[in-house]
Amino acid sequence: MGAFAALGLAGPCLAQATEIPHIVTRGGRHALIVDGRPFLMLAAQVNNSSNYASALPRVWPMLDRLHANTIEIPVAWQQIEPREGQFDFGFVQTLLDQARAHDKRVVILWFGTWKNTSPAYTPDWVKLDNRRFPRMKTRDGKDHDVLSPMFRSTLEADKRAFVRLMTYLKEHDPQNTVIMVQAENEVGSYRNPRDFGPASRAPFAGPVPAALIRKLGKRPGDWSSVFGAQADRAFNTWHTARYVDEIAAAGKAVKPLPIFVNAALAGPSNVPDPDGVASGGPQQDVLDIWKVAAPSIDAEAPDIYDRASGNVALYLDAYARPDNPLLVPEIGNARDFARYFYEALGHGAIGFAPFGMDDTGFSNYPLGARTLDDATLDAFARPYQAMAGVMRDWARLALERPGWGTARPDDGSDRQATLGDWTIKASFGEWQFGEKSWSWLKSEPAPWAEEPVGGVAVLPLSADEYLMIGDHVRVRFASAKPDPRAMVVRVEEGHFTAGTWMTDRVWNGDQTDYGITIVDRPVVLKVTMGRYR
Ligand code: DGJ
């Protein structure tokens, strides 16, 4: 078997190390291609103000501690263009040099017109010039803090700076240390669903663009008649997405790296209150607007700070779409969030990043961890460590077949799924030996039984073989249809060499008699099912 076949790659994927990273989509599944091969971003995002050379020494040890292969880090407009037309890429070069020295890939977060909706990261000459770069107007004609997406002057200035950044990467990063770029950060506006100033008057009264009408299957009309109570928000979403798309397209024309946008999420199961949500952002209920308005954006991505397991499941479902690769560019850095790594993998995620991961003394409680103690860091680090050696294979296989993953639900109940002929059941809070129900062997409940830890992700390798990774979980495989001849044939711990599974040891006896129970040491296993004749 040739090397390509073993890797599951078609010939044309044969790539130089310098092939520009991109996303491929096949059968509604996705992979991020880095150096010509699928890559799983085991990432961490630094704190907001860690985008300076002085902070980097407190960043890299944390990335290593986490076994992360990718750093997500801001590059701010105010930082690269402090005076109009005068650019300073000193930090970007330092970042490239140090990332290479520390063997990390980079996702640059472009903090431009919007950062958590605000213009805080624009240069002073932008912030202070409201005539040239106007803020939005509220319903009663007052200035709102957020810059309006309705002005070409603002768009052109942001675009110019972004294009310079992408030009710098084209010229100084031929090895593609930077693998992806986030355009803006949590765009939109709170408490003001659109710009109510004169610049919006005619467009708001005009027709909804035909392409959007077609996509949504609506009847043509103006914004109010098509969108009713959500009209202001739909209008702002369209114009914000068009604005970001133009910037992204101009950047990609220089260097076509994948570009995504992140969403400040709204409640998962209701239509958001247009005054409460970051109106304009790519929340799950307006993804179709973004898809039509922003074709240059490769992914809309959820920032997850909601700890409720049911809500996280809904977010992951909403963003994992055939037309949208799932990427979790931010998730809280508290211990409870770590288990969602497995659930994201089960949804085919191309990357995952806890937020606020550096040693600057900032941990973001109560949004994030109270402190970044060892228990917290291990919860993220150990799954990354176990996955690191097989991440290319995992990403390759996830492009080929759908998998499944789950995190311990808040109520600790069992979770199960059927993949092909076999059902996989995850239960939580089990000791390693025996059954909870046994009365002859007394034990106290496992200490982690009530803790928000535990999860598993599974990918089929063939009809009867599965790859799995998990922790604080017991996993049982069984025939989907009752079949007394069905059994687990082998459970192997191992790794891949050039795309081929290599067994390091076989798990048997106590390690498999009660299901496969993994506690605090996540491990990659291959499970083979079968039936005797
Ligand atoms: C989401 C933003 O995108 C991040 O930059 C950061 O501000 C977090 N919220 C909060 O810590």
Coordinates of C-alpha atoms and ligand atoms in Angstrom, one line a residue:
M1 CA 0.0 0.0 0.0
G2 CA 1.4 3.4 -1.0
A3 CA 2.0 6.1 1.6
F4 CA -1.0 8.1 0.3
A5 CA -3.4 5.2 0.5
A6 CA -2.2 4.4 4.0
L7 CA -2.9 8.0 5.0
G8 CA -6.3 7.9 3.3
L9 CA -5.3 10.8 1.1
A10 CA -5.9 11.0 -2.6
G11 CA -2.9 11.8 -4.8
P12 CA -3.6 15.5 -5.5
C13 CA -3.4 16.1 -1.7
L14 CA 0.3 15.4 -2.1
A15 CA 1.6 18.7 -0.8
Q16 CA 4.7 20.7 -0.1
A17 CA 5.2 21.7 3.5
T18 CA 4.3 25.1 2.3
E19 CA 0.8 24.4 1.1
I20 CA -1.4 27.1 2.5
P21 CA -3.7 25.7 5.2
H22 CA -7.3 25.3 4.1
I23 CA -10.5 23.5 5.0
V24 CA -11.8 20.5 3.0
T25 CA -15.4 19.3 3.2
R26 CA -16.4 15.9 2.1
G27 CA -19.8 14.3 2.6
G28 CA -20.8 17.1 5.0
R29 CA -17.7 16.5 7.2
H30 CA -14.7 18.8 7.4
A31 CA -10.9 18.8 8.0
L32 CA -8.4 21.6 8.5
I33 CA -5.5 20.8 6.2
V34 CA -2.1 21.9 7.6
D35 CA 1.1 21.0 5.7
G36 CA -1.0 19.0 3.3
R37 CA -2.6 16.7 5.9
P38 CA -5.6 16.9 8.3
F39 CA -4.8 18.6 11.5
L40 CA -6.7 18.7 14.8
M41 CA -6.2 22.0 16.6
L42 CA -5.5 21.2 20.2
A43 CA -5.5 24.9 21.0
A44 CA -5.5 27.4 23.9
Q45 CA -6.4 31.0 23.7
V46 CA -4.4 33.5 25.8
N47 CA -5.9 36.4 27.8
N48 CA -6.8 39.5 25.9
S49 CA -3.8 41.6 26.9
S50 CA -1.2 38.9 26.3
N51 CA -0.5 40.1 22.7
Y52 CA 2.8 41.8 23.6
A53 CA 6.3 40.4 23.6
S54 CA 6.6 41.1 27.3
A55 CA 3.8 38.6 28.0
L56 CA 5.0 35.8 25.8
P57 CA 7.4 34.3 28.4
R58 CA 4.3 33.7 30.5
V59 CA 2.4 32.1 27.6
W60 CA 4.6 29.4 26.2
P61 CA 5.0 27.4 29.4
M62 CA 1.3 27.2 29.8
L63 CA 0.8 26.1 26.2
D64 CA 3.4 23.3 26.9
R65 CA 1.7 22.4 30.2
L66 CA -1.5 21.9 28.2
H67 CA 0.1 19.9 25.5
A68 CA -1.5 22.4 23.1
N69 CA -0.3 22.4 19.5
T70 CA -1.8 25.8 18.6
I71 CA -2.0 29.2 20.2
E72 CA -4.9 31.6 19.6
I73 CA -3.7 35.1 20.2
P74 CA -4.9 38.6 19.3
V75 CA -3.2 41.0 16.9
A76 CA -4.9 44.3 17.5
W77 CA -5.5 47.1 15.0
Q78 CA -4.3 49.6 17.6
Q79 CA -1.1 47.6 17.9
I80 CA -0.1 47.4 14.2
E81 CA -1.3 50.9 13.0
P82 CA -0.9 53.2 16.0
R83 CA -0.7 56.2 13.6
E84 CA -2.6 56.1 10.4
G85 CA -0.6 54.5 7.6
Q86 CA 2.4 53.7 9.8
F87 CA 2.5 50.0 10.5
D88 CA 4.5 48.1 13.1
F89 CA 4.7 44.3 12.8
G90 CA 7.3 43.9 15.5
F91 CA 5.0 41.8 17.7
V92 CA 3.8 39.7 14.8
Q93 CA 7.4 38.8 13.9
T94 CA 8.2 38.0 17.6
L95 CA 5.1 35.9 17.7
L96 CA 6.1 34.0 14.6
D97 CA 9.7 33.5 15.8
Q98 CA 8.7 32.3 19.2
A99 CA 5.8 30.1 18.0
R100 CA 8.3 28.3 15.7
A101 CA 10.8 27.9 18.5
H102 CA 8.1 26.5 20.7
D103 CA 6.7 24.2 18.0
K104 CA 3.3 25.8 18.0
R105 CA 0.9 26.8 15.2
V106 CA -0.8 30.1 15.5
V107 CA -4.4 31.4 15.0
I108 CA -4.4 35.2 14.8
L109 CA -7.4 36.9 16.2
W110 CA -7.9 40.2 14.4
F111 CA -9.2 42.7 16.9
G112 CA -10.4 45.4 14.7
T113 CA -13.7 47.3 14.4
W114 CA -15.3 45.0 16.9
K115 CA -13.9 43.3 20.1
N116 CA -16.7 41.9 22.2
T117 CA -18.7 44.5 20.0
S118 CA -16.6 47.5 21.3
P119 CA -14.1 49.6 19.4
A120 CA -11.6 49.4 22.2
Y121 CA -8.9 47.8 20.1
T122 CA -9.1 50.3 17.2
P123 CA -6.3 52.8 17.1
D124 CA -6.8 56.1 18.9
W125 CA -7.1 58.0 15.6
V126 CA -10.2 55.8 14.9
K127 CA -11.7 55.9 18.4
L128 CA -11.4 59.6 18.6
D129 CA -12.8 60.5 15.2
N130 CA -16.5 60.0 15.3
R131 CA -17.1 62.0 12.2
R132 CA -15.0 59.8 10.0
F133 CA -15.7 56.5 11.9
P134 CA -19.2 57.0 13.2
R135 CA -20.7 55.2 16.1
M136 CA -24.1 53.6 15.8
K137 CA -27.2 55.7 16.6
T138 CA -29.8 54.5 19.1
R139 CA -33.5 54.7 18.4
D140 CA -33.6 58.1 20.1
G141 CA -30.7 59.5 18.1
K142 CA -28.0 59.1 20.7
D143 CA -24.5 57.7 20.0
H144 CA -24.1 54.1 20.9
D145 CA -20.6 52.9 21.8
V146 CA -20.3 50.5 18.9
L147 CA -19.0 51.5 15.5
S148 CA -21.6 51.4 12.8
P149 CA -21.2 48.8 10.0
M150 CA -22.9 51.3 7.6
F151 CA -19.8 53.4 6.8
R152 CA -17.3 52.7 4.0
S153 CA -14.8 55.0 5.7
T154 CA -14.5 52.6 8.7
L155 CA -14.6 49.5 6.5
E156 CA -11.9 50.8 4.2
A157 CA -9.6 51.7 7.1
D158 CA -10.0 48.3 8.9
K159 CA -9.6 46.5 5.6
R160 CA -6.4 48.4 4.8
A161 CA -4.9 47.4 8.1
F162 CA -6.0 43.7 7.8
V163 CA -4.6 43.5 4.3
R164 CA -1.3 44.8 5.5
L165 CA -1.4 42.1 8.2
M166 CA -2.1 39.4 5.6
T167 CA 0.6 40.8 3.4
Y168 CA 3.1 40.5 6.3
L169 CA 2.1 36.9 6.7
K170 CA 2.5 36.2 3.0
E171 CA 6.0 37.7 3.0
H172 CA 7.2 36.5 6.4
D173 CA 5.4 33.2 7.0
P174 CA 6.1 30.9 4.0
Q175 CA 6.1 28.0 6.4
N176 CA 2.5 28.8 7.5
T177 CA 3.1 29.0 11.2
V178 CA -0.2 30.8 11.1
I179 CA -2.9 28.3 10.1
M180 CA -6.0 30.3 10.5
V181 CA -7.3 33.8 11.2
Q182 CA -10.3 35.1 13.1
A183 CA -11.8 38.2 11.6
E184 CA -12.9 40.6 14.3
N185 CA -14.0 39.4 17.7
E186 CA -17.6 38.8 18.8
V187 CA -19.1 41.3 16.3
G188 CA -22.4 43.0 16.8
S189 CA -23.9 45.4 19.3
Y190 CA -25.7 45.0 22.6
R191 CA -28.8 46.9 23.6
N192 CA -29.1 48.5 20.1
P193 CA -30.1 46.0 17.4
R194 CA -29.0 48.2 14.5
D195 CA -27.8 51.7 13.5
F196 CA -30.9 53.9 13.6
G197 CA -29.0 56.8 12.1
P198 CA -29.6 58.4 8.6
A199 CA -27.2 56.0 6.9
S200 CA -29.6 53.1 7.6
R201 CA -32.8 54.8 6.6
A202 CA -33.0 54.0 2.9
P203 CA -31.4 50.5 3.1
F204 CA -33.7 49.5 6.0
A205 CA -36.8 50.6 4.0
G206 CA -35.5 48.9 0.9
P207 CA -35.9 45.3 -0.2
V208 CA -34.1 42.3 1.5
P209 CA -31.5 41.1 -0.9
A210 CA -32.8 38.5 -3.3
A211 CA -30.1 35.9 -2.4
L212 CA -31.1 36.0 1.2
I213 CA -34.8 35.7 0.3
R214 CA -34.0 32.7 -1.7
K215 CA -31.9 31.0 1.0
L216 CA -34.6 31.6 3.7
G217 CA -37.5 30.7 1.4
K218 CA -39.2 33.9 2.3
R219 CA -41.5 36.2 0.3
P220 CA -39.7 39.3 -1.0
G221 CA -40.3 42.5 0.9
D222 CA -38.6 45.1 3.0
W223 CA -36.8 44.1 6.2
S224 CA -39.8 44.8 8.5
S225 CA -42.2 42.7 6.4
V226 CA -39.8 39.8 6.0
F227 CA -38.4 39.6 9.5
G228 CA -41.0 41.2 11.7
A229 CA -39.8 41.6 15.3
Q230 CA -36.3 40.5 14.3
A231 CA -36.1 43.0 11.4
D232 CA -33.6 45.3 13.1
R233 CA -31.3 42.5 14.1
A234 CA -31.6 40.7 10.7
F235 CA -30.7 44.0 9.0
N236 CA -27.7 44.6 11.2
T237 CA -26.6 40.9 10.8
W238 CA -26.6 41.3 7.0
H239 CA -24.6 44.5 7.0
T240 CA -22.2 43.4 9.7
A241 CA -21.6 40.1 7.8
R242 CA -21.1 41.9 4.5
Y243 CA -18.6 44.3 6.2
V244 CA -16.6 41.4 7.7
D245 CA -16.8 39.5 4.5
E246 CA -15.3 42.3 2.5
I247 CA -12.4 42.5 4.9
A248 CA -11.9 38.7 4.9
A249 CA -12.1 38.5 1.1
A250 CA -9.4 41.3 0.7
G251 CA -7.2 39.4 3.2
K252 CA -7.6 36.1 1.4
A253 CA -6.8 37.7 -1.9
V254 CA -3.3 38.3 -0.5
K255 CA -3.0 35.0 1.4
P256 CA -5.9 32.6 1.4
L257 CA -5.8 31.3 4.9
P258 CA -9.0 30.0 6.4
I259 CA -10.9 32.8 8.2
F260 CA -13.6 32.3 10.8
V261 CA -15.8 34.6 13.0
N262 CA -16.7 33.9 16.6
A263 CA -20.1 34.4 18.2
A264 CA -21.1 35.8 21.5
L265 CA -23.9 33.2 21.9
A266 CA -27.5 33.8 22.8
G267 CA -29.6 31.4 24.8
P268 CA -29.7 28.1 22.8
S269 CA -33.3 27.2 22.5
N270 CA -35.2 30.5 22.0
V271 CA -35.2 33.3 19.4
P272 CA -33.0 35.8 21.1
D273 CA -34.2 39.2 22.3
P274 CA -32.8 41.6 19.7
D275 CA -31.9 44.1 22.4
G276 CA -30.2 41.6 24.6
V277 CA -28.1 39.6 22.1
A278 CA -25.0 40.9 20.3
S279 CA -27.1 41.9 17.3
G280 CA -25.1 41.3 14.1
G281 CA -23.1 38.4 15.4
P282 CA -23.3 34.9 14.0
Q283 CA -25.6 33.4 16.6
Q284 CA -27.1 30.0 15.7
D285 CA -30.5 31.4 14.6
V286 CA -28.9 33.7 12.1
L287 CA -26.3 31.4 10.6
D288 CA -28.1 31.3 7.3
I289 CA -27.9 35.1 7.0
W290 CA -24.1 34.9 7.6
K291 CA -23.8 32.1 5.0
V292 CA -25.3 34.2 2.3
A293 CA -23.7 37.5 3.3
A294 CA -20.2 36.3 4.0
P295 CA -19.1 33.6 1.6
S296 CA -15.4 34.3 2.3
I297 CA -15.9 33.2 5.9
D298 CA -15.0 29.5 6.4
A299 CA -16.7 29.0 9.7
E300 CA -18.9 30.7 12.2
A301 CA -17.9 29.5 15.6
P302 CA -19.4 29.4 19.1
D303 CA -17.7 30.9 22.1
I304 CA -19.0 28.7 24.9
Y305 CA -19.3 30.0 28.4
D306 CA -22.5 28.4 29.3
R307 CA -21.8 25.5 31.7
A308 CA -25.1 23.7 31.3
S309 CA -24.5 20.4 29.5
G310 CA -27.9 20.5 27.7
N311 CA -27.1 24.0 26.3
V312 CA -23.6 23.0 25.2
A313 CA -25.1 20.1 23.3
L314 CA -27.5 22.4 21.5
Y315 CA -24.7 24.8 20.6
L316 CA -22.5 22.1 19.2
D317 CA -25.4 20.7 17.2
A318 CA -26.3 24.1 15.8
Y319 CA -22.8 24.9 14.6
A320 CA -21.7 21.5 13.3
R321 CA -23.3 21.7 9.8
P322 CA -22.4 20.4 6.4
D323 CA -21.8 24.0 5.4
N324 CA -20.0 24.9 8.6
P325 CA -17.0 23.2 10.2
L326 CA -17.3 23.1 13.9
L327 CA -14.6 25.0 15.7
V328 CA -14.8 26.0 19.4
P329 CA -12.4 29.0 19.4
E330 CA -13.3 29.8 23.0
I331 CA -14.6 27.7 25.9
G332 CA -14.4 28.6 29.6
N333 CA -11.2 27.5 31.3
A334 CA -12.9 26.1 34.4
R335 CA -12.6 22.4 35.0
D336 CA -16.2 21.6 34.1
F337 CA -15.7 22.8 30.5
A338 CA -12.9 20.4 29.7
R339 CA -15.2 17.4 29.2
Y340 CA -16.9 19.1 26.3
F341 CA -13.7 18.5 24.3
Y342 CA -15.0 14.9 23.7
E343 CA -18.5 16.1 22.8
A344 CA -17.0 18.6 20.3
L345 CA -14.9 15.8 18.8
G346 CA -18.0 13.7 18.4
H347 CA -19.4 16.5 16.3
G348 CA -16.4 16.5 14.0
A349 CA -14.7 19.6 15.5
I350 CA -11.6 20.8 13.7
G351 CA -10.4 22.6 16.8
F352 CA -11.0 23.4 20.5
A353 CA -9.6 26.1 22.7
P354 CA -10.1 26.9 26.4
F355 CA -9.9 30.7 26.9
G356 CA -7.6 32.6 29.2
M357 CA -4.7 30.1 29.2
D358 CA -1.5 31.8 30.2
D359 CA 0.4 32.5 33.4
T360 CA -0.3 36.2 33.7
G361 CA -2.4 35.7 36.9
F362 CA -5.7 36.2 35.2
S363 CA -8.1 33.3 35.1
N364 CA -11.4 35.1 34.5
Y365 CA -13.6 33.9 37.4
P366 CA -16.6 33.6 37.5
L367 CA -16.7 33.2 33.7
G368 CA -13.7 30.9 33.9
A369 CA -11.7 29.1 36.5
R370 CA -11.3 30.4 40.0
T371 CA -7.6 29.6 39.7
L372 CA -5.6 27.7 37.2
D373 CA -4.7 25.0 39.7
D374 CA -3.3 21.6 38.7
A375 CA -6.7 19.9 38.7
T376 CA -8.1 22.5 36.3
L377 CA -5.1 22.4 34.0
D378 CA -4.9 18.6 34.0
A379 CA -8.6 18.4 32.9
F380 CA -7.6 20.1 29.7
A381 CA -4.0 18.9 29.4
R382 CA -4.5 15.1 29.8
P383 CA -7.0 14.7 26.9
Y384 CA -4.7 16.9 24.7
Q385 CA -1.7 14.8 25.7
A386 CA -3.5 11.5 24.9
M387 CA -4.7 13.0 21.6
A388 CA -1.5 14.7 20.5
G389 CA 0.2 11.6 19.0
V390 CA -2.9 10.6 17.0
M391 CA -4.3 14.0 16.1
R392 CA -3.5 13.8 12.4
D393 CA -5.1 10.4 12.2
W394 CA -8.2 11.5 14.2
A395 CA -8.7 14.4 11.9
R396 CA -8.2 12.2 8.8
L397 CA -10.7 9.6 10.1
A398 CA -13.2 12.3 11.1
L399 CA -13.3 13.5 7.5
E400 CA -14.2 9.9 6.4
R401 CA -16.9 8.9 8.8
P402 CA -19.2 10.4 11.4
G403 CA -18.3 9.7 15.0
W404 CA -20.0 10.3 18.3
G405 CA -19.0 12.0 21.5
T406 CA -20.5 12.9 24.7
A407 CA -19.7 14.7 27.9
R408 CA -21.2 13.7 31.3
P409 CA -24.6 15.4 31.4
D410 CA -25.2 17.6 34.5
D411 CA -27.5 14.9 35.9
G412 CA -24.8 12.2 35.5
S413 CA -27.2 10.0 33.4
D414 CA -26.0 7.5 30.8
R415 CA -25.6 8.5 27.2
Q416 CA -25.6 6.2 24.2
A417 CA -25.5 6.2 20.4
T418 CA -25.5 3.6 17.7
L419 CA -22.8 3.7 15.0
G420 CA -23.4 1.1 12.4
D421 CA -24.1 -2.3 13.9
W422 CA -23.0 -1.4 17.4
T423 CA -24.3 0.6 20.3
I424 CA -21.9 2.5 22.5
K425 CA -23.0 3.4 26.0
A426 CA -21.2 5.8 28.3
S427 CA -21.8 5.9 32.0
F428 CA -20.2 8.1 34.6
G429 CA -19.1 8.0 38.2
E430 CA -18.1 4.3 38.2
W431 CA -15.2 2.8 40.1
Q432 CA -12.8 0.8 37.9
F433 CA -13.9 -2.6 39.3
G434 CA -17.3 -4.1 39.3
E435 CA -20.8 -2.7 39.2
K436 CA -22.4 0.0 41.2
S437 CA -25.4 -2.2 41.8
W438 CA -23.4 -5.0 43.5
S439 CA -24.3 -5.5 47.1
W440 CA -21.7 -8.1 48.0
L441 CA -18.8 -5.7 47.5
K442 CA -19.5 -2.5 49.4
S443 CA -17.9 0.8 48.3
E444 CA -18.5 4.4 48.8
P445 CA -19.5 6.4 45.7
A446 CA -16.6 7.3 43.4
P447 CA -15.5 10.9 44.4
W448 CA -15.9 12.0 40.8
A449 CA -19.5 10.7 40.6
E450 CA -20.9 14.1 41.4
E451 CA -18.2 16.1 39.7
P452 CA -18.6 17.7 36.3
V453 CA -16.0 15.5 34.7
G454 CA -16.2 12.7 32.2
G455 CA -16.6 12.1 28.5
V456 CA -15.8 10.0 25.5
A457 CA -15.4 10.4 21.7
V458 CA -15.6 7.5 19.3
L459 CA -14.8 7.2 15.6
P460 CA -15.5 4.1 13.4
L461 CA -12.4 2.7 11.7
S462 CA -14.4 0.0 9.9
A463 CA -17.8 -1.7 10.3
D464 CA -16.6 -3.5 13.5
E465 CA -13.7 -1.3 14.7
Y466 CA -13.7 1.9 16.7
L467 CA -11.2 4.4 17.9
M468 CA -12.0 5.9 21.3
I469 CA -10.7 8.4 23.7
G470 CA -12.1 9.4 27.0
D471 CA -11.8 10.0 30.8
H472 CA -13.9 9.5 33.9
V473 CA -16.2 7.3 31.9
R474 CA -17.2 3.6 31.5
V475 CA -17.8 2.6 27.9
R476 CA -19.7 -0.5 26.8
F477 CA -20.0 -1.6 23.2
A478 CA -22.8 -4.0 22.3
S479 CA -24.7 -5.3 19.3
A480 CA -27.4 -2.8 18.3
K481 CA -29.7 -5.8 17.6
P482 CA -30.0 -8.5 20.2
D483 CA -27.4 -11.1 19.3
P484 CA -26.1 -13.6 21.9
R485 CA -23.0 -14.3 19.7
A486 CA -21.9 -10.7 19.7
M487 CA -18.9 -9.7 21.8
V488 CA -16.0 -7.4 22.3
V489 CA -13.2 -9.2 20.5
R490 CA -10.2 -7.0 21.4
V491 CA -9.4 -3.7 23.1
E492 CA -6.0 -2.3 22.2
E493 CA -4.0 0.6 23.4
G494 CA -1.8 1.9 20.7
H495 CA -0.8 4.6 18.2
F496 CA -0.6 5.2 14.5
T497 CA 2.5 4.9 12.4
A498 CA 2.1 6.4 8.9
G499 CA -1.6 6.0 9.2
T500 CA -1.5 2.4 10.3
W501 CA -2.7 1.3 13.8
M502 CA 0.1 -0.2 15.9
T503 CA -0.8 -2.0 19.1
D504 CA 1.2 -1.2 22.2
R505 CA -0.7 -3.6 24.6
V506 CA -4.0 -5.4 24.7
W507 CA -6.5 -4.5 27.5
N508 CA -8.2 -7.5 29.0
G509 CA -9.4 -9.0 32.3
D510 CA -10.2 -6.3 35.0
Q511 CA -9.5 -3.6 32.4
T512 CA -12.4 -4.7 30.3
D513 CA -14.6 -7.1 32.3
Y514 CA -17.1 -4.4 33.4
G515 CA -16.8 -2.2 30.3
I516 CA -13.9 -0.1 29.5
T517 CA -13.4 2.2 32.5
I518 CA -11.0 5.1 32.2
V519 CA -10.6 7.4 35.1
D520 CA -8.1 10.2 35.2
R521 CA -5.7 9.1 32.5
P522 CA -7.2 9.5 29.1
V523 CA -6.0 7.1 26.6
V524 CA -6.6 6.2 22.9
L525 CA -8.0 2.7 22.4
K526 CA -9.1 0.6 19.5
V527 CA -12.1 -1.6 20.1
T528 CA -12.9 -4.5 17.8
M529 CA -16.3 -6.1 17.9
G530 CA -17.4 -9.4 16.4
R531 CA -19.7 -12.4 16.5
Y532 CA -18.7 -16.0 17.0
R533 CA -19.9 -18.5 14.3
Ligands
DGJ1 C1 -15.3 36.4 24.8 C2 -14.3 37.2 24.1 O1 -14.3 36.9 22.7 C3 -12.9 37.1 24.7 O2 -12.0 38.0 24.0 C4 -13.0 37.4 26.2 O3 -13.3 38.8 26.4 C5 -14.0 36.5 26.8 N1 -15.3 36.7 26.2 C6 -14.2 36.8 28.3 O4 -13.2 36.5 29.1

